[in-house]
mmCIF file of C-alpha atoms in Angstrom:
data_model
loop_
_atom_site.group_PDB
_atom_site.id
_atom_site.type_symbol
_atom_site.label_atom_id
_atom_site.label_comp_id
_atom_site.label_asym_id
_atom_site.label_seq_id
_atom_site.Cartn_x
_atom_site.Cartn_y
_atom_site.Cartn_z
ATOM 1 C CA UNK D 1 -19.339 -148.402 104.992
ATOM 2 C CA UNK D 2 -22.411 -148.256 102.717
ATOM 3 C CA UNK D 3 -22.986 -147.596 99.198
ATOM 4 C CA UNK D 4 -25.019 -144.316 100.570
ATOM 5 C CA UNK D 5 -22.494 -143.379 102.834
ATOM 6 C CA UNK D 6 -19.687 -144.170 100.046
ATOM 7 C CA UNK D 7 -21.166 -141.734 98.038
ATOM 8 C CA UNK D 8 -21.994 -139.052 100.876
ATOM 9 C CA UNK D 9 -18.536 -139.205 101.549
ATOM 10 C CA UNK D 10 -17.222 -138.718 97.880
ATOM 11 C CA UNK D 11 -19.416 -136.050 97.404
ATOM 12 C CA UNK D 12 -17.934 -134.316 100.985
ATOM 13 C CA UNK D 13 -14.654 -135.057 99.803
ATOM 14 C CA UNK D 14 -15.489 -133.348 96.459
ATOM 15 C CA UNK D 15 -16.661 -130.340 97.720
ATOM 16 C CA UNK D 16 -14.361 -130.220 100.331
ATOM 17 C CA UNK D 17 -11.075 -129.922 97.434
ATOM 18 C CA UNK D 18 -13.750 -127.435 95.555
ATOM 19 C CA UNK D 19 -14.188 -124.992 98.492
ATOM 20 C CA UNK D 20 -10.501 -125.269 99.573
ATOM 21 C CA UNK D 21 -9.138 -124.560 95.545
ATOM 22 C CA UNK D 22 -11.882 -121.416 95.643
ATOM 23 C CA UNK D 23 -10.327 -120.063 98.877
ATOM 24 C CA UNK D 24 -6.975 -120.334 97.657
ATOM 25 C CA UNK D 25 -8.067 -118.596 94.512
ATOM 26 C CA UNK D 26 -9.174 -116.398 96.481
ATOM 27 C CA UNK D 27 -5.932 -115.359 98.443
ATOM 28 C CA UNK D 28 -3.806 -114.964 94.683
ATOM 29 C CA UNK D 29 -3.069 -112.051 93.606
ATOM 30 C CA UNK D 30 -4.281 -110.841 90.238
ATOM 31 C CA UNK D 31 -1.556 -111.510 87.682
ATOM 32 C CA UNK D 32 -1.185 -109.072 84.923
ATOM 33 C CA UNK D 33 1.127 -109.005 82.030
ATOM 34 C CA UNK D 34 3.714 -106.400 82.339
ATOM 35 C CA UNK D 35 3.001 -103.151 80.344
ATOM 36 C CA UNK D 36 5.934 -101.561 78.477
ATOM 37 C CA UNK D 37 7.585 -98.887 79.976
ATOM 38 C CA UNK D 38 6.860 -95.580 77.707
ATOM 39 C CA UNK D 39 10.595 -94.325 77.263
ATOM 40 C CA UNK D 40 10.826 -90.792 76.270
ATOM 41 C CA UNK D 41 13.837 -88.286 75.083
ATOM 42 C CA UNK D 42 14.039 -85.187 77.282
ATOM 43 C CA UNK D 43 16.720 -82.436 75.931
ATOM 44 C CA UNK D 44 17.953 -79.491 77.441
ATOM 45 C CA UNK D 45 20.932 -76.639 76.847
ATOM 46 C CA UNK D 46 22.030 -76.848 80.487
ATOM 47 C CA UNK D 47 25.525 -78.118 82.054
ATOM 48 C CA UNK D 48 25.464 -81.010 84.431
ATOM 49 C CA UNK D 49 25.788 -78.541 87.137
ATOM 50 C CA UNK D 50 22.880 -75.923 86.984
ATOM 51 C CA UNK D 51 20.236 -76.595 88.973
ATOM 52 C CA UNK D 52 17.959 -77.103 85.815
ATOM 53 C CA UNK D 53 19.757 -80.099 84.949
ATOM 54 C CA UNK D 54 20.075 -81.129 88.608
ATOM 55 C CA UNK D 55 15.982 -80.982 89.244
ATOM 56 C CA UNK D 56 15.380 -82.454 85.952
ATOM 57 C CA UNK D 57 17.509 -85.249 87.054
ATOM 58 C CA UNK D 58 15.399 -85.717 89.995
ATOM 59 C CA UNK D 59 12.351 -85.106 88.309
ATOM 60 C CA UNK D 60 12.512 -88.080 85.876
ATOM 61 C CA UNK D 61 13.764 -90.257 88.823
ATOM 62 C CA UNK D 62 10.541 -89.473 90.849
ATOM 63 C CA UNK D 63 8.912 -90.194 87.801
ATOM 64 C CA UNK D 64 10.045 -93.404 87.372
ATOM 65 C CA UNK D 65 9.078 -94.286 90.823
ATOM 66 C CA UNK D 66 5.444 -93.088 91.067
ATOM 67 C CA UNK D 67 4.683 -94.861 87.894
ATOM 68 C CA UNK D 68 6.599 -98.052 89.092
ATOM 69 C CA UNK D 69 8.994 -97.674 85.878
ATOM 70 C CA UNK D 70 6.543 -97.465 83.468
ATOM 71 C CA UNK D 71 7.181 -93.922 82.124
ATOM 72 C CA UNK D 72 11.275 -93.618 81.923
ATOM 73 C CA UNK D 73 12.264 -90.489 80.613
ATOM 74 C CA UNK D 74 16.136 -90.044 79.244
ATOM 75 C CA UNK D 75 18.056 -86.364 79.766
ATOM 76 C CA UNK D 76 20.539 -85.386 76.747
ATOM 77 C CA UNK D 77 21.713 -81.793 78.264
ATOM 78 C CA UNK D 78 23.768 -79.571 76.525
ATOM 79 C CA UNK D 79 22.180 -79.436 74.030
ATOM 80 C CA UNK D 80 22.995 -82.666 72.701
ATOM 81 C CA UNK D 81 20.550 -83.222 70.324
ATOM 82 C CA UNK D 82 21.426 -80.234 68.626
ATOM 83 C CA UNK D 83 20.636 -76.460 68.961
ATOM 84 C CA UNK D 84 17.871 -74.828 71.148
ATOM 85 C CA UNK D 85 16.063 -73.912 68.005
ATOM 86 C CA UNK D 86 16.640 -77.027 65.977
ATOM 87 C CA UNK D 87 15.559 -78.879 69.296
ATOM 88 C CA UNK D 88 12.840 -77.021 68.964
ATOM 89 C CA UNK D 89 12.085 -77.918 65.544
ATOM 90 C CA UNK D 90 12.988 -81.603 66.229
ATOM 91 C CA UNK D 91 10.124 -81.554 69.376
ATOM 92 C CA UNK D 92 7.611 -79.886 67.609
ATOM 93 C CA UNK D 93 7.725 -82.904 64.525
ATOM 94 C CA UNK D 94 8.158 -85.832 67.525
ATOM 95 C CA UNK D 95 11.620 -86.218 66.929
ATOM 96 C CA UNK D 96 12.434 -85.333 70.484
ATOM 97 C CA UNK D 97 9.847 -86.108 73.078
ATOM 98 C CA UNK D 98 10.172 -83.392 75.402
ATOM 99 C CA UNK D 99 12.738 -80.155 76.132
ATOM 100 C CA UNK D 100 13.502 -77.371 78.452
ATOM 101 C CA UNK D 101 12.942 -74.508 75.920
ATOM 102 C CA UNK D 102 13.740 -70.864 76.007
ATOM 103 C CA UNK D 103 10.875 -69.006 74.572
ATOM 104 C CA UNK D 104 12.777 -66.976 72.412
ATOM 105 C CA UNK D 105 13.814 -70.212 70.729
ATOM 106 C CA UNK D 106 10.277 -70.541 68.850
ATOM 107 C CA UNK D 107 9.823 -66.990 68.293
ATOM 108 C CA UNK D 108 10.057 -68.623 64.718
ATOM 109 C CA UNK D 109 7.054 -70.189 65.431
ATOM 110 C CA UNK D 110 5.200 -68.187 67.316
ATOM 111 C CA UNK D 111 5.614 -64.110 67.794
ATOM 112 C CA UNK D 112 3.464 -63.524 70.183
ATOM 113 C CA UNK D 113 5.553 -65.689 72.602
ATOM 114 C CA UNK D 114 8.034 -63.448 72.553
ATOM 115 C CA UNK D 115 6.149 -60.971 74.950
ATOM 116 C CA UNK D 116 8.153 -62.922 77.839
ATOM 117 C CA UNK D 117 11.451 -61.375 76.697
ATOM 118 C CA UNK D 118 10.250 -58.203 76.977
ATOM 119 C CA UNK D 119 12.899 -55.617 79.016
ATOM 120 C CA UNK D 120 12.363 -54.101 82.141
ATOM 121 C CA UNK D 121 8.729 -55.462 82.602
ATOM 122 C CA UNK D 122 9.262 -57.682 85.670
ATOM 123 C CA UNK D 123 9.934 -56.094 88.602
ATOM 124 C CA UNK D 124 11.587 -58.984 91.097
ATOM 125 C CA UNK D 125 11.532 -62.750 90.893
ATOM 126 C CA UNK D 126 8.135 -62.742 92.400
ATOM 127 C CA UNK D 127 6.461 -60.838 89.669
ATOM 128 C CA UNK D 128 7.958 -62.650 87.436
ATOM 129 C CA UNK D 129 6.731 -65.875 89.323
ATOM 130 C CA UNK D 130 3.318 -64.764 89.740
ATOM 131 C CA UNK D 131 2.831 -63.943 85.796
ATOM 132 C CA UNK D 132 3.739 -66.747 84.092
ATOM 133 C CA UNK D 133 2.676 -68.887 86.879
ATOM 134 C CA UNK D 134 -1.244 -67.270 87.467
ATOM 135 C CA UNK D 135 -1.905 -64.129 85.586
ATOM 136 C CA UNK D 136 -0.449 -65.279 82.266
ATOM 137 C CA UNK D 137 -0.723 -69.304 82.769
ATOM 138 C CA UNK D 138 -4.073 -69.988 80.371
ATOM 139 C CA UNK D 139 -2.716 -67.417 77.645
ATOM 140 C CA UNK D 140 1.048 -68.652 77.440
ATOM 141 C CA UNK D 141 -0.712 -72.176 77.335
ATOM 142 C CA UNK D 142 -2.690 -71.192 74.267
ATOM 143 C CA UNK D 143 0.255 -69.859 72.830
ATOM 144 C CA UNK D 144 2.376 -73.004 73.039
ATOM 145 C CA UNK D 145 -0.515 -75.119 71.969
ATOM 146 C CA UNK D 146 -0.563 -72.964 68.961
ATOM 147 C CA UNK D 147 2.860 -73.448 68.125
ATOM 148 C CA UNK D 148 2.995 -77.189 68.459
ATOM 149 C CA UNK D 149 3.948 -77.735 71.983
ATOM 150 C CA UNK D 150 2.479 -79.145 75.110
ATOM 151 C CA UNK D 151 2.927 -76.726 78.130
ATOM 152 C CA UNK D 152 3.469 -78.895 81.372
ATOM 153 C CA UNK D 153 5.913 -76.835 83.556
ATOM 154 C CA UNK D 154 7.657 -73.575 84.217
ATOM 155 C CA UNK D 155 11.439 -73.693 85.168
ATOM 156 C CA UNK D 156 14.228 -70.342 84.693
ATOM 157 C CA UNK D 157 17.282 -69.317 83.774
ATOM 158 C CA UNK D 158 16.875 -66.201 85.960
ATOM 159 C CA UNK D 159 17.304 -62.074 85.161
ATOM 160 C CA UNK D 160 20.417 -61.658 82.797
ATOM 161 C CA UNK D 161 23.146 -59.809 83.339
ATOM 162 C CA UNK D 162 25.861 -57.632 81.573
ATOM 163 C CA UNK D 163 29.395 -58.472 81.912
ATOM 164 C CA UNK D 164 32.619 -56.479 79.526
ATOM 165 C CA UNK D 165 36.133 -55.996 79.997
ATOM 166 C CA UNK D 166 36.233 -52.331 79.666
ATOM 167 C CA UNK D 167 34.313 -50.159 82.415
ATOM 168 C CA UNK D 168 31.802 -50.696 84.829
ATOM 169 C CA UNK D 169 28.482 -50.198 84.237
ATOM 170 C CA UNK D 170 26.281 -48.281 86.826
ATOM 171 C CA UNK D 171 24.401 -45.782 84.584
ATOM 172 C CA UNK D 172 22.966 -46.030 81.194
ATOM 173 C CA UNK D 173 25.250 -43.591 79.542
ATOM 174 C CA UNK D 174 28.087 -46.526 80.670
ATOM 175 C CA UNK D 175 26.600 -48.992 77.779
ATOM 176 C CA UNK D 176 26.829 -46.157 75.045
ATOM 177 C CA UNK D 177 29.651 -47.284 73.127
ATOM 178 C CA UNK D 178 30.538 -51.441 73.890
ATOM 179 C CA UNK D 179 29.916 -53.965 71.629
ATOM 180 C CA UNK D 180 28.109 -56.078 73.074
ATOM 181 C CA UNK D 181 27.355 -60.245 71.899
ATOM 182 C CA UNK D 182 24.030 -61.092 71.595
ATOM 183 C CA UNK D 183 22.030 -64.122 70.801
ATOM 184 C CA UNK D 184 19.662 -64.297 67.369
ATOM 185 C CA UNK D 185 16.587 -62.666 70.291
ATOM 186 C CA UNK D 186 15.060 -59.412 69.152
ATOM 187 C CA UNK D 187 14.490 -58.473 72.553
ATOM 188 C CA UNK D 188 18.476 -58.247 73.972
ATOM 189 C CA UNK D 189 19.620 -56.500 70.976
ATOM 190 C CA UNK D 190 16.677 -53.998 70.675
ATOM 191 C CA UNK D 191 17.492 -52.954 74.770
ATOM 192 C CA UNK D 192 21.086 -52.893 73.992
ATOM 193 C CA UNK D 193 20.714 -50.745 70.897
ATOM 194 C CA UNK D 194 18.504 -48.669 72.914
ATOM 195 C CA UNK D 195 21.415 -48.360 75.532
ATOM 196 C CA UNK D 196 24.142 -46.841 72.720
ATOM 197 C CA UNK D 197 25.603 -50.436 72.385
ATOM 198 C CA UNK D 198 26.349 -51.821 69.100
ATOM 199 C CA UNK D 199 25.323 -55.157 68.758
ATOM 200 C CA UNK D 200 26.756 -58.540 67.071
ATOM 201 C CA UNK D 201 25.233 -61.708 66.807
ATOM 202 C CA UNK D 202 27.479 -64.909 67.699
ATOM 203 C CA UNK D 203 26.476 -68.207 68.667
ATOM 204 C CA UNK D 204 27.025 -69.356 72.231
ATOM 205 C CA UNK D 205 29.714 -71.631 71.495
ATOM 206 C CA UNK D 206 32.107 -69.319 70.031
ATOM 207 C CA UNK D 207 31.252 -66.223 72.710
ATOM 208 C CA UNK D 208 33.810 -67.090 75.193
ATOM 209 C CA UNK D 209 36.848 -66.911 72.360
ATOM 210 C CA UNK D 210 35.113 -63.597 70.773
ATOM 211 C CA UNK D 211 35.467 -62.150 74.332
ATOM 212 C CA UNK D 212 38.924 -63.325 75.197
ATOM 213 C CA UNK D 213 39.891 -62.496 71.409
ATOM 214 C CA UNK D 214 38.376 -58.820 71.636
ATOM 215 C CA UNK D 215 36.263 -59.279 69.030
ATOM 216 C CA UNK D 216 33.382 -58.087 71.286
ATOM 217 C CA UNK D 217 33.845 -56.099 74.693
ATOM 218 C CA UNK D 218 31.088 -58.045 76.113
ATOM 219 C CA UNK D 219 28.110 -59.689 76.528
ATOM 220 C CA UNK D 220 24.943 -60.894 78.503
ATOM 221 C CA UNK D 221 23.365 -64.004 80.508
ATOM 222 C CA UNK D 222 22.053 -65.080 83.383
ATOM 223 C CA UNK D 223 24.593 -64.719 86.358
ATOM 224 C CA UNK D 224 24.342 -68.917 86.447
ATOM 225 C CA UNK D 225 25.233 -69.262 82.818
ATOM 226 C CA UNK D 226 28.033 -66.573 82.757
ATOM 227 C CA UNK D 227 29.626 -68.539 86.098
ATOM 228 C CA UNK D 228 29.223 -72.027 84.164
ATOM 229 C CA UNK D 229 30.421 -70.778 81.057
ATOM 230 C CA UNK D 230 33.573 -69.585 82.547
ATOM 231 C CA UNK D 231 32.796 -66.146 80.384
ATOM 232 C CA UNK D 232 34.224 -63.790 83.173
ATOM 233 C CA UNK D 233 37.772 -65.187 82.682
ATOM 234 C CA UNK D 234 37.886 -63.030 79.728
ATOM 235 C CA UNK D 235 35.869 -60.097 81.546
ATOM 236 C CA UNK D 236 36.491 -57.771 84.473
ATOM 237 C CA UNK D 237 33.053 -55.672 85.020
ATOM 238 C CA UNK D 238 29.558 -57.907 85.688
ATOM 239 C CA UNK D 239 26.402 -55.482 86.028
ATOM 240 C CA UNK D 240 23.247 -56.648 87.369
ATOM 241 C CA UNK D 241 21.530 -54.696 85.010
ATOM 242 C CA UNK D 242 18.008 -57.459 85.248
ATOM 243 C CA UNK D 243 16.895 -56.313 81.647
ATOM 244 C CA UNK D 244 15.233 -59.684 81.157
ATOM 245 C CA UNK D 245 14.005 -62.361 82.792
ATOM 246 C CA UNK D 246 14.753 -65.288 81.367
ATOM 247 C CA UNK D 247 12.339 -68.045 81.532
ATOM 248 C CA UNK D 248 12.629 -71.419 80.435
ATOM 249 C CA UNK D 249 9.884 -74.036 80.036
ATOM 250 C CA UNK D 250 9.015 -77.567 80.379
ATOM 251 C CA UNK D 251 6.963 -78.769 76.930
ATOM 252 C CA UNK D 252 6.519 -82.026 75.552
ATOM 253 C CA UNK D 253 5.387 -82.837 71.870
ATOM 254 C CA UNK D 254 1.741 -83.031 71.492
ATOM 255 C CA UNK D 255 1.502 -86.648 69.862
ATOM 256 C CA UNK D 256 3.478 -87.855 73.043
ATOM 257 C CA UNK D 257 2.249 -85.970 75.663
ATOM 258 C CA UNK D 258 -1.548 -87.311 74.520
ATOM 259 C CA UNK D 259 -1.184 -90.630 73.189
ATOM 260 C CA UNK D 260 2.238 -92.112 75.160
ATOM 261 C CA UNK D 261 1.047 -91.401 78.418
ATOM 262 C CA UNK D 262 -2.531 -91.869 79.766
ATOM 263 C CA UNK D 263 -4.106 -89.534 82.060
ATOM 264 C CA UNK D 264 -2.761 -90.798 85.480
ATOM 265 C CA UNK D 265 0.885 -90.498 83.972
ATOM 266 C CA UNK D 266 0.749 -87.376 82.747
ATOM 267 C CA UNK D 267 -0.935 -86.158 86.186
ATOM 268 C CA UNK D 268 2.404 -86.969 87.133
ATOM 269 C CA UNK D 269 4.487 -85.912 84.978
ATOM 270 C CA UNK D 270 2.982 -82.609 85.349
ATOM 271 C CA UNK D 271 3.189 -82.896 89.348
ATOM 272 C CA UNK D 272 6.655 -83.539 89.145
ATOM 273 C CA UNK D 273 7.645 -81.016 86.650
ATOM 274 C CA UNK D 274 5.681 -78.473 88.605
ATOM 275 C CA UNK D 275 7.809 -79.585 91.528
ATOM 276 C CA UNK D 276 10.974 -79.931 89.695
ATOM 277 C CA UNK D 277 10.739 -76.347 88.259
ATOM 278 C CA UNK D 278 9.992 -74.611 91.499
ATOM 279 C CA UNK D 279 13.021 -76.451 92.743
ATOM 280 C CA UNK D 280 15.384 -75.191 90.035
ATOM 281 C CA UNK D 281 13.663 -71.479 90.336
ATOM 282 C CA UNK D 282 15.288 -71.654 94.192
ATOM 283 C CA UNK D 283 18.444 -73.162 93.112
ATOM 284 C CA UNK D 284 19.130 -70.619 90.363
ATOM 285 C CA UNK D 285 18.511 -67.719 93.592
ATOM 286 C CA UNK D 286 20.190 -69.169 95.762
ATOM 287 C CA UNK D 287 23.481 -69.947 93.427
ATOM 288 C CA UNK D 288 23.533 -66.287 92.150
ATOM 289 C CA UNK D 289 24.691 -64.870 94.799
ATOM 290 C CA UNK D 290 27.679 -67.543 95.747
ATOM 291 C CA UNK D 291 28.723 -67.168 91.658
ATOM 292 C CA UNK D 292 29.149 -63.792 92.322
ATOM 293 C CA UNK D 293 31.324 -64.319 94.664
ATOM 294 C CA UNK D 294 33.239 -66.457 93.273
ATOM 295 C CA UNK D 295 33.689 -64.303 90.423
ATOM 296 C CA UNK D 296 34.917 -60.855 92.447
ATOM 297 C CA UNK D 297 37.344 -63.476 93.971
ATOM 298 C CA UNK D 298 38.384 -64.214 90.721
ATOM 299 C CA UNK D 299 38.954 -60.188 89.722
ATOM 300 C CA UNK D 300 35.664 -59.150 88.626
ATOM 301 C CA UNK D 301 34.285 -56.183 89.924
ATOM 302 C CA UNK D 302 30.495 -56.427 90.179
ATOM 303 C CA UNK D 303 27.971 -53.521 90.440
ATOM 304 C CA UNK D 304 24.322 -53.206 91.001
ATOM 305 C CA UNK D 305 22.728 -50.345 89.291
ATOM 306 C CA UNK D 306 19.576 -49.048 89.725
ATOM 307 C CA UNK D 307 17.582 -50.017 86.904
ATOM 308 C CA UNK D 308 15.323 -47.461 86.736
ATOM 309 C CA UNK D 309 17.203 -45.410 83.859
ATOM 310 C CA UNK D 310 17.709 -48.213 82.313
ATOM 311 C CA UNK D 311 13.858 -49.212 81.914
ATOM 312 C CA UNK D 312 13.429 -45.044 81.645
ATOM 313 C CA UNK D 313 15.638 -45.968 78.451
ATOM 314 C CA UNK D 314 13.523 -48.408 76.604
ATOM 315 C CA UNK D 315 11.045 -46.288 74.181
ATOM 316 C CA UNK D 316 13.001 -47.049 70.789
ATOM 317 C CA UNK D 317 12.794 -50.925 72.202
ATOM 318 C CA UNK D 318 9.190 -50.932 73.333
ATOM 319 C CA UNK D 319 8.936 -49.506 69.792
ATOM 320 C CA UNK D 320 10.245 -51.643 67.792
ATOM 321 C CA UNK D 321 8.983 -54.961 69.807
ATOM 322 C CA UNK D 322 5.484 -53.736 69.551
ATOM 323 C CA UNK D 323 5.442 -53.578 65.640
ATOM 324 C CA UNK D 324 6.628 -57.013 65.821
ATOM 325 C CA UNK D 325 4.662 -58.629 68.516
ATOM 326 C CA UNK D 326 1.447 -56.563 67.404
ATOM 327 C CA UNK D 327 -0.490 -53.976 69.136
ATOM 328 C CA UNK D 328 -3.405 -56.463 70.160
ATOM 329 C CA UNK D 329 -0.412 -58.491 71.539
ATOM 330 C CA UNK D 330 1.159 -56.371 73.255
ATOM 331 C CA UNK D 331 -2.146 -54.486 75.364
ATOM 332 C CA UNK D 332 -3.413 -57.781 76.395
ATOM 333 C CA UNK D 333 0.119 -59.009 77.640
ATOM 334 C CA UNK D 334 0.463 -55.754 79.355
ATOM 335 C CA UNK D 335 -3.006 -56.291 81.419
ATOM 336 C CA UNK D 336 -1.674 -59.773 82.378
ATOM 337 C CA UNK D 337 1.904 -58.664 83.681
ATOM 338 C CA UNK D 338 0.322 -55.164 85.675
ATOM 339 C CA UNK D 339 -2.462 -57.836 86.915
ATOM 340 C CA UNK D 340 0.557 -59.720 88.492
ATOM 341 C CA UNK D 341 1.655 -57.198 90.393
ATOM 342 C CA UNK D 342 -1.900 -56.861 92.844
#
């Protein structure tokens, strides 16, 4: 071979390995370092059976997966982190990353929120649904934001209901007289006041031994949370007296919700919360009616009143919840709840 062609065929050679390492470059995938995993702290006063707890289970699993692990999200239910309010509290300061909070829990922190709890002002599930989903969303937003919380999803507890050990209620004039348990919300003792009930304040942990001890005659929840709670062992009359709907929501604290997750996460989060909630809206329905059940099996005798006296009942608490809400408040909460109902 020649010196030319020597150097021809280096130079082929050369190019050859050149073009071949490109293509393979080519075909590589791009490697990227691995980016932490965000890992969040979500709290919530549900049991491990409600289907709050159960969708919010699945919620932070389908969270996990959509972001491939990079968003992880850990449940403490029960309130395991302490009290609905001091959760509250502990969320607001970025404690606690995210809860499933009862909007009377912040009424603390925000009065105006408290328009949610007000009796007799939902008609059905649907209304209820439609207000807080779509008439109401922007405004209940605003009010969160104002308090120190991140709105991201509606879930429920569902309409309470009145359970006591001495008659059965199917009229008004049947509350006059109990003593009825309620929790530290304006809005349950002000209807039951308004019923002829006295009223006693006792946290949730202690209700079901002030019941079976007498010390009250009864007291009210959401069918769900009565059947979990085991409260109608000590009770023999459950009214579906739907005085309130009770809502709870999905928030997250500000700080995290805007600087631990980027956009595309909390697209999902949001997504799946909106999902998650819906979910736990249809399990709470469809489990009311198979608690009941359960409970007349057990030996409590459940009625269904028509709540139209009841509501018909309400002035004193209108009254009184309107001084504290505010009469600017309470008109332009009004407009948003009859808007619901076109």
């Amino acid at each position: 071979m020649t010196s030319r062609q020597e150097t021809a065929s280096r130079g082929l050679t050369r190019r050859s390995a050149l073009g071949a390492t490109a293509a393979f470059a080519v075909t590589l995938p791009a490697i990227r370092p691995a980016r932490a995993a965000v890992e969040l702290r979500l709290t919530h006063p549900a049991d491990l059976s409600h289907p709050v707890h159960l969708e919010a289970e699945a919620m932070v699993k389908r969270i996990s997966e959509r972001t491939s692990g990079e968003v992880k999200i850990t449940i403490f239910p029960n309130n395991a982190l302490g009290s609905p309010v001091e959760a509250a509290q502990q969320t607001r300061l970025g404690a606690i990353d995210m809860m499933l909070l009862n909007p009377a829990n912040i009424e603390a922190l925000s009065k105006t929120i408290g328009v949610i709890n007000i009796p007799y002002q939902f008609d059905s599930y649907e209304h209820a649904h439609k207000t807080l989903d779509v008439t109401a969303r922007d405004w209940i937003s605003d009010q969160l934001k104002a308090a120190g919380f991140a709105w991201i999803a509606n879930f429920e507890w569902g309409f309470r209901a009145l359970t006591n050990s001495r008659r059965p209620i199917n009229q008004p004039a049947d509350v006059q007289g109990l003593k009825i348990r309620v929790p530290p919300e304006l809005a349950i003792k002000a209807a039951f006041e308004a019923l002829g009930a006295s009223t006693q304040t006792i946290a949730f942990q202690e209700v079901y031994l002030a019941l079976a001890n007498k010390v009250v005659d009864g007291q009210d929840n959401p069918v769900g949370t009565t059947f979990a709670a085991k409260f109608f062992e000590a009770q023999k009359h459950l009214a579906l007296t739907r005085h309130i709907y009770a809502s709870i929501m999905f928030c997250a604290n500000p700080r995290t919700w805007t600087t631990k997750l980027n956009e595309a996460q909390r697209k999902i989060v949001q997504e799946e919360g909106t999902t998650a909630g819906m979910a736990a809206r249809k399990g709470v329905r469809d489990n009311e009616e198979a608690n009941l059940a359960a409970m007349q099996k057990a030996g409590v005798e459940i009625t269904r009143p028509d709540v139209g006296p009841f509501r018909d009942k309400m002035g004193p608490a209108y009254d009184q919840l309107r001084k504290a809400l505010g009469e600017e408040t309470w008109a332009a909460w009004a407009k948003l709840v009859a808007s619901a109902r076109a």
